[in-house]
Every structure is written in structure tokens, then in C-alpha cells.
Short mmCIF file of C-alpha atoms in Angstrom, two decimals:
data_model
loop_
_atom_site.label_atom_id
_atom_site.label_comp_id
_atom_site.label_asym_id
_atom_site.label_seq_id
_atom_site.Cartn_x
_atom_site.Cartn_y
_atom_site.Cartn_z
CA MET A 1 136.31 -59.18 -74.85
CA SER A 2 132.37 -59.12 -74.91
CA GLN A 3 130.36 -56.48 -76.24
CA ALA A 4 128.97 -55.84 -72.93
CA GLU A 5 132.57 -55.31 -71.48
CA MET A 6 133.56 -53.14 -74.48
CA ASP A 7 130.58 -50.87 -73.69
CA ALA A 8 131.41 -50.71 -69.84
CA ALA A 9 135.03 -49.68 -70.73
CA GLU A 10 133.83 -46.26 -72.25
CA ASP A 11 132.69 -45.36 -68.44
CA ALA A 12 135.55 -47.07 -66.79
CA GLU A 13 137.18 -44.91 -64.10
CA PRO A 14 141.06 -44.32 -64.50
CA THR A 15 143.32 -46.09 -61.98
CA ALA A 16 145.19 -44.28 -59.42
CA GLU A 17 148.44 -44.81 -61.43
CA GLU A 18 146.66 -43.43 -64.40
CA THR A 19 145.29 -40.36 -62.63
CA ALA A 20 148.79 -39.32 -61.48
CA LEU A 21 149.72 -39.17 -65.45
CA PRO A 22 149.08 -36.21 -67.48
CA SER A 23 147.23 -38.58 -69.60
CA LEU A 24 144.26 -40.54 -68.05
CA TRP A 25 144.28 -43.50 -70.35
CA LYS A 26 146.94 -45.96 -71.04
CA PRO A 27 147.74 -46.77 -74.80
CA ASP A 28 147.02 -50.25 -74.37
CA ARG A 29 143.55 -49.62 -73.13
CA ALA A 30 142.98 -47.32 -76.02
CA LEU A 31 143.94 -50.09 -78.54
CA GLN A 32 142.55 -53.11 -76.78
CA ASN A 33 139.87 -53.50 -79.55
CA GLY A 34 141.63 -52.76 -82.65
CA PHE A 35 144.25 -50.87 -84.46
CA TYR A 36 145.81 -47.37 -84.35
CA ASP A 37 144.45 -44.85 -86.84
CA PRO A 38 146.34 -41.38 -86.79
CA LEU A 39 142.98 -39.50 -87.50
CA ALA A 40 140.36 -41.72 -86.04
CA ILE A 41 142.61 -42.84 -83.05
CA GLN A 42 141.64 -46.48 -83.35
CA ILE A 43 139.82 -48.88 -85.63
CA PRO A 44 138.16 -52.13 -84.68
CA ARG A 45 139.20 -55.46 -85.76
CA THR A 46 136.71 -57.25 -88.19
CA PRO A 47 134.34 -59.41 -86.23
CA LYS A 48 133.58 -62.98 -87.53
CA GLY A 49 130.66 -63.27 -90.01
CA TYR A 50 131.52 -59.87 -91.70
CA GLY A 51 133.65 -58.58 -94.47
CA SER A 52 136.00 -55.52 -94.43
CA HIS A 53 136.84 -52.70 -96.72
CA GLU A 54 139.40 -49.87 -95.93
CA GLY A 55 138.67 -49.90 -92.25
CA PHE A 56 135.06 -50.53 -92.37
CA VAL A 57 133.26 -53.63 -91.45
CA VAL A 58 130.85 -54.62 -94.35
CA TRP A 59 127.70 -56.50 -94.66
CA PRO A 60 126.88 -58.81 -96.30
CA LYS A 61 130.36 -60.63 -95.89
CA ALA A 62 130.28 -62.23 -99.31
CA GLU A 63 130.91 -59.88 -102.11
CA ALA A 64 128.57 -61.94 -104.31
CA GLU A 65 125.93 -61.06 -101.93
CA ARG A 66 126.31 -57.28 -101.99
CA GLU A 67 123.88 -55.44 -103.93
CA GLY A 68 122.33 -52.00 -104.27
CA PRO A 69 123.53 -48.56 -102.94
CA ARG A 70 126.35 -48.60 -100.48
CA VAL A 71 125.58 -47.01 -97.15
CA MET A 72 128.29 -45.90 -94.80
CA LEU A 73 127.49 -45.71 -91.16
CA LEU A 74 129.59 -43.67 -88.53
CA GLY A 75 129.29 -43.50 -84.84
CA ASN A 76 130.39 -44.88 -81.38
CA SER A 77 129.93 -48.22 -79.56
CA SER A 78 126.09 -48.06 -79.80
CA SER A 79 126.73 -49.06 -83.61
CA ILE A 80 129.48 -51.57 -83.41
CA TRP A 81 128.70 -54.99 -84.70
CA PRO A 82 127.89 -57.60 -83.76
CA GLY A 83 126.58 -56.20 -80.41
CA HIS A 84 124.58 -53.37 -81.87
CA ILE A 85 123.16 -54.42 -85.40
CA TRP A 86 120.66 -51.72 -85.87
CA GLY A 87 122.36 -50.90 -89.26
CA ILE A 88 121.71 -54.40 -90.41
CA HIS A 89 117.97 -54.19 -89.28
CA ALA A 90 117.63 -51.09 -91.31
CA ALA A 91 119.01 -52.71 -94.24
CA GLN A 92 116.92 -55.77 -93.84
CA ALA A 93 113.76 -53.28 -93.56
CA LEU A 94 114.74 -51.73 -96.87
CA LYS A 95 115.33 -54.76 -98.64
CA GLU A 96 111.78 -55.97 -97.66
CA GLN A 97 110.72 -52.61 -99.50
CA GLY A 98 112.65 -53.72 -102.68
CA LEU A 99 115.60 -51.54 -101.94
CA PRO A 100 118.67 -53.95 -101.01
CA ILE A 101 121.91 -51.89 -99.78
CA THR A 102 125.29 -52.87 -98.89
CA VAL A 103 126.69 -51.40 -95.35
CA LEU A 104 129.95 -50.25 -94.44
CA ASN A 105 130.13 -49.66 -90.67
CA GLY A 106 132.71 -47.26 -89.35
CA ALA A 107 131.59 -47.21 -85.90
CA VAL A 108 134.26 -47.15 -83.32
CA ARG A 109 134.00 -47.37 -79.61
CA ALA A 110 134.14 -43.78 -77.88
CA HIS A 111 134.25 -42.06 -81.23
CA SER A 112 132.67 -38.48 -80.68
CA SER A 113 131.73 -36.03 -83.55
CA ALA A 114 135.03 -35.17 -84.06
CA GLN A 115 136.38 -38.52 -85.09
CA GLU A 116 133.15 -38.82 -87.15
CA LEU A 117 133.92 -35.58 -89.02
CA MET A 118 137.64 -36.93 -89.49
CA ARG A 119 136.45 -39.86 -91.26
CA VAL A 120 133.98 -37.98 -93.45
CA ILE A 121 137.03 -35.73 -94.47
CA ARG A 122 139.49 -38.52 -95.25
CA ASP A 123 137.21 -41.48 -96.18
CA VAL A 124 134.01 -40.41 -98.05
CA PRO A 125 135.91 -38.79 -100.89
CA ALA A 126 138.10 -41.86 -101.37
CA ILE A 127 135.34 -44.47 -100.97
CA ARG A 128 132.54 -42.43 -102.28
CA PRO A 129 129.30 -44.27 -100.65
CA ASP A 130 125.90 -43.37 -101.86
CA ALA A 131 124.78 -42.22 -98.39
CA VAL A 132 126.38 -41.56 -95.12
CA VAL A 133 124.35 -41.83 -91.65
CA ALA A 134 126.06 -41.05 -88.26
CA LEU A 135 124.40 -42.24 -85.25
CA SER A 136 125.81 -39.82 -82.70
CA GLY A 137 125.50 -37.82 -79.44
CA ILE A 138 126.35 -39.95 -76.45
CA CYS A 139 130.06 -39.61 -76.71
CA ASP A 140 130.01 -35.67 -77.23
CA ALA A 141 127.36 -34.98 -74.30
CA ALA A 142 129.34 -33.29 -71.47
CA GLY A 143 132.61 -33.97 -73.15
CA ILE A 144 132.84 -37.44 -71.93
CA VAL A 145 135.75 -38.59 -74.23
CA MET A 146 137.43 -35.21 -74.78
CA ARG A 147 139.73 -32.59 -73.06
CA SER A 148 137.48 -29.79 -71.86
CA ASP A 149 139.17 -26.88 -73.70
CA TYR A 150 140.44 -29.09 -76.76
CA PRO A 151 137.57 -31.23 -77.97
CA PHE A 152 139.41 -32.69 -80.85
CA ALA A 153 141.87 -34.00 -78.34
CA HIS A 154 140.27 -37.52 -77.64
CA ARG A 155 141.43 -39.19 -74.37
CA TYR A 156 142.58 -42.20 -76.24
CA GLY A 157 144.76 -40.14 -78.50
CA ASP A 158 146.03 -38.28 -75.56
CA ALA A 159 147.30 -41.53 -74.17
CA LEU A 160 149.10 -42.21 -77.29
CA ALA A 161 150.91 -38.89 -77.43
CA LYS A 162 151.94 -39.40 -73.89
CA ALA A 163 153.58 -42.57 -74.79
CA VAL A 164 155.36 -40.95 -77.82
CA ILE A 165 156.84 -38.24 -75.14
CA ASP A 166 157.85 -40.98 -72.84
CA ALA A 167 159.74 -42.72 -75.55
CA GLY A 168 161.64 -39.36 -76.28
CA LEU A 169 160.39 -39.09 -79.71
CA ALA A 170 158.78 -35.68 -79.02
CA LYS A 171 159.29 -32.89 -76.49
CA GLY A 172 155.52 -32.21 -75.79
CA ILE A 173 152.02 -32.36 -77.00
CA SER A 174 150.15 -29.44 -78.81
CA PHE A 175 146.24 -29.74 -78.98
CA GLY A 176 145.86 -26.49 -81.20
CA ALA A 177 143.89 -23.64 -80.09
CA LYS A 178 141.64 -23.63 -77.25
CA ASP A 179 137.94 -24.16 -78.06
CA PRO A 180 135.45 -22.11 -76.08
CA ARG A 181 132.14 -23.96 -77.84
CA SER A 182 129.81 -25.76 -75.79
CA TRP A 183 129.41 -29.49 -76.29
CA GLY A 184 126.17 -29.03 -78.31
CA ARG A 185 127.56 -26.44 -80.50
CA PHE A 186 130.62 -28.56 -81.11
CA TRP A 187 128.31 -31.56 -82.14
CA LEU A 188 126.13 -29.34 -84.32
CA ASP A 189 129.19 -27.59 -86.11
CA ASN A 190 130.87 -30.96 -86.85
CA HIS A 191 127.99 -32.48 -88.31
CA ARG A 192 127.33 -29.43 -90.32
CA PHE A 193 130.74 -29.55 -91.75
CA ALA A 194 130.33 -33.18 -92.64
CA ALA A 195 127.13 -32.56 -94.41
CA MET A 196 128.68 -29.68 -96.37
CA ILE A 197 131.40 -31.89 -97.57
CA CYS A 198 129.18 -34.85 -98.40
CA GLU A 199 126.94 -32.30 -100.32
CA ASP A 200 130.01 -30.96 -102.49
CA LEU A 201 130.42 -34.68 -103.19
CA ASP A 202 126.58 -35.13 -104.13
CA ILE A 203 126.33 -37.71 -101.09
CA PRO A 204 123.23 -37.56 -98.76
CA TYR A 205 124.27 -37.21 -95.16
CA LYS A 206 122.13 -37.37 -92.02
CA ALA A 207 123.36 -37.24 -88.57
CA ILE A 208 121.02 -38.94 -86.22
CA LEU A 209 120.60 -37.75 -82.55
CA GLN A 210 120.54 -41.00 -80.69
CA PRO A 211 118.29 -42.15 -78.06
CA VAL A 212 119.76 -42.45 -74.58
CA LEU A 213 118.21 -43.38 -71.16
CA GLY A 214 117.32 -40.16 -69.16
CA VAL A 215 116.49 -38.08 -71.84
CA GLY A 216 113.04 -37.54 -73.61
CA ALA A 217 109.76 -39.01 -73.29
CA TYR A 218 110.75 -42.63 -73.00
CA GLN A 219 109.27 -44.33 -69.96
CA PRO A 220 111.91 -46.60 -68.44
CA THR A 221 111.06 -49.72 -66.92
CA ALA A 222 112.04 -50.07 -62.91
CA GLU A 223 115.18 -51.75 -63.87
CA GLU A 224 116.07 -49.08 -66.38
CA GLN A 225 115.20 -46.27 -63.85
CA ALA A 226 117.42 -47.94 -61.31
CA ILE A 227 120.26 -47.65 -64.04
CA ILE A 228 119.49 -43.84 -64.42
CA ASP A 229 119.46 -43.43 -60.70
CA SER A 230 122.92 -45.17 -60.48
CA LYS A 231 124.59 -42.90 -62.83
CA ALA A 232 122.72 -39.67 -62.52
CA ASN A 233 125.15 -37.98 -59.90
CA LYS A 234 128.47 -39.67 -61.25
CA MET A 235 131.03 -36.77 -61.59
CA LEU A 236 132.68 -36.65 -64.83
CA ARG A 237 136.17 -35.46 -65.59
CA THR A 238 134.54 -32.31 -67.12
CA GLY A 239 133.10 -31.29 -63.67
CA LEU A 240 129.66 -32.00 -64.76
CA ARG A 241 127.29 -34.33 -63.14
CA TYR A 242 126.56 -37.24 -65.69
CA LEU A 243 122.76 -36.73 -65.98
CA ALA A 244 122.67 -32.97 -65.79
CA GLY A 245 125.32 -32.82 -68.58
CA LEU A 246 123.67 -35.34 -70.82
CA ARG A 247 120.37 -33.23 -70.50
CA GLU A 248 122.18 -29.94 -71.10
CA PHE A 249 123.75 -31.24 -74.29
CA TYR A 250 120.54 -32.77 -75.75
CA GLY A 251 118.62 -29.72 -74.80
CA GLU A 252 120.89 -27.44 -76.77
CA VAL A 253 121.02 -29.49 -79.77
CA GLN A 254 117.13 -29.88 -79.75
CA GLU A 255 116.70 -26.21 -79.30
CA ALA A 256 119.03 -25.47 -82.47
CA LEU A 257 117.01 -27.80 -84.48
CA ARG A 258 113.80 -26.20 -83.55
CA SER A 259 115.07 -22.56 -83.89
CA GLU A 260 117.08 -23.25 -87.17
CA PRO A 261 115.39 -26.24 -89.03
CA ARG A 262 116.88 -25.02 -92.47
CA ARG A 263 120.36 -24.67 -91.18
CA TYR A 264 120.27 -28.09 -89.41
CA GLY A 265 118.08 -30.08 -91.95
CA HIS A 266 120.80 -32.86 -92.15
CA VAL A 267 120.07 -33.61 -88.40
CA VAL A 268 117.29 -36.07 -87.66
CA ASP A 269 116.18 -36.20 -83.89
CA LEU A 270 115.64 -39.86 -83.10
CA SER A 271 116.07 -39.63 -79.44
CA ASP A 272 112.45 -40.36 -78.93
CA CYS A 273 111.92 -42.97 -81.58
CA LEU A 274 111.52 -45.56 -78.74
CA VAL A 275 108.48 -43.90 -77.04
CA GLY A 276 105.47 -46.34 -76.38
CA GLU A 277 108.06 -49.15 -76.01
CA THR A 278 109.53 -50.61 -72.83
CA GLY A 279 112.75 -52.55 -72.08
CA CYS A 280 114.79 -51.32 -74.81
CA PHE A 281 118.09 -50.49 -73.11
CA GLY A 282 120.86 -52.81 -71.94
CA ASP A 283 122.45 -49.97 -69.99
CA HIS A 284 122.42 -46.14 -69.53
CA ARG A 285 123.71 -45.50 -73.02
CA HIS A 286 123.36 -48.74 -75.23
CA LEU A 287 120.21 -50.45 -76.69
CA ASN A 288 119.54 -54.00 -76.11
CA THR A 289 118.35 -56.55 -78.83
CA LYS A 290 114.90 -55.18 -78.74
CA GLY A 291 116.01 -51.59 -78.80
CA ASN A 292 118.30 -52.14 -81.58
CA ALA A 293 115.75 -53.62 -83.89
CA LEU A 294 113.30 -50.90 -83.30
CA LEU A 295 116.04 -48.26 -83.98
CA GLY A 296 116.82 -50.07 -87.20
CA VAL A 297 113.41 -49.59 -88.38
CA ALA A 298 113.42 -46.02 -87.39
CA VAL A 299 116.84 -45.32 -89.45
CA SER A 300 115.28 -47.37 -92.58
CA ARG A 301 112.54 -44.51 -92.53
CA VAL A 302 115.51 -41.97 -92.89
CA LEU A 303 117.59 -43.89 -95.26
CA GLY A 304 114.86 -44.82 -97.66
CA PRO A 305 114.16 -41.27 -99.04
CA MET A 306 117.92 -40.37 -98.92
CA LEU A 307 118.66 -43.16 -101.35
CA ARG A 308 115.73 -42.93 -103.55
CA THR A 309 116.30 -39.22 -104.16
CA ALA A 310 120.04 -39.44 -104.45
#
């Protein structure tokens, strides 16, 4: 499966058969790109040209070439290698400044802040990286990958649970307590909890609010505007239209960052880091080669101070 196909799969509409089931997503669709993970739902296979370590994809591949601080990346499909290598661009920019790093990439297709928090809770104390960066936002906006009242219930995990019930191994599904928080509040809280855990371990943590088409001051090309227009009124399973839900989420998060900067000092808003550039997106949520290179440079400016003061 190509990177473009994997990116598009996040937005694929359920079939009539799937819609008729309590779960909208089949287990084989959930795991088509990797391995089952009890907390993170799925972990991708290691692509050719990269190393691996405890469920993370590692760059450089050869152990002999790895040097400097180890940086853990978390995120969704917009950070998966080899299609979206902004993390490597960030590492190369830092190396040019005399700060080589080794990158452990934990990005997984369709991960939201819920899965990112779970990986911080489980994997950061075990691996002890020198810094953690999460590029996040697009999978929390409007609850694209979650159940409306149970945001920790991922649509892929829901499908797997349904398979367990169908096999007669359980009587039902429990999603815990209903959660009344907005999508923006859920994202802010999860990354604050992740930052608190990392702070207790003396590991610097930053959550990066990622750029996305249709939000902010970036001026789209005619082709990019056509992409926005084609997605704007798409009705999501949460009952929101795509563009309205996206902008509501980003607006809520950005207002919190403005009104409580000390509380959210671990969040860096890079949603406008491509302003002044053109032709940076491959689709409505994923950057193209140019966009990934520019984002990598922007992230290197975040990472450098984190590592030099750690």
C-alpha cells in the first residue's frame, strides 16, 4: 500500500456492510499496515531503509551511525516514514548546526492525542529518550477517529473489540465513563498530562499543533483550494461538517494558548509555519515533499533549545 493510499484510508467512508455493524471499521482494515498493540491499537511495520526499536522506527538505520540525543516522535499519518519525513529533515538541520540526533519515530496512522498519551505513559519511562515531540491535531479535530462520547475509544479498537465479541470471547464492550469534554479540551488535557509525565522524568516535551489546509493564514493554490472546497461540507460521523469542525477545534486550542500561555507552555503552534510559501500540501491534511521539508526546519527550531537545555 502506498503512502497516498494509507493517507486516504483515514478518510474512507464505511461500506454498507460495516455501517450495519455496531463497529464501523473491520479489524483487517485496522491492522492492514502493521501489528496489533493493546494500548496504541496498531503499530506499523518498519519500512525498508530504517531501523527499529521496541515498536519505533529508527533513523539512522545503522547503529554505528546513530549519535547524539535520542528524540522520540509521536503523531499520526502525517509523520509516518517514508512518506512524511519532516522528522529526518529536522534531524539533518540540527546536524548542520553541530547537534546530531537519533530519531525514534512512533507515529501511527490515525493516532489521536489519546494514543499519543498512552505511548508516553508506557514507552517514555521504559525507553528514556532525551526529548519527546508530538506533531498532533488533525486526528482530534471534530473527533474524526473517536467515538463521540468516548474519545479514548478509537474506531480501529472498536472494530477489534467487536471481533472479540463475535468470537464469543466477551459478552460486550465497556468504553468507561462518558466524557463531556470538547475535542479541543481533550487534546489540550492529553498533551498536558503527557508533558507532566515527561517533566517528572526530566525529559523535555513539546506538543506541536500541526499545519492543515483550511486553517490559518496560509494562502492555498488554486489546486489546494479545490481540495478544501471538496472536503468542506463532508459530514463526519460526529455530526459536524469537516471544515467547520476543523476550525472549531483549532480555534479552541489557539484561544487556550493565548489566554493561558504558562499552563500550555509545552504546546507550540506551528499551524502557520508555512505562511509565505505555496504548494505545500498533498491533500487536505498531509504535506507534500516541499511542505515536509519546510516543517522539518520549523521543528528543528523547537527541538534545538529543548536539547541544549535538557
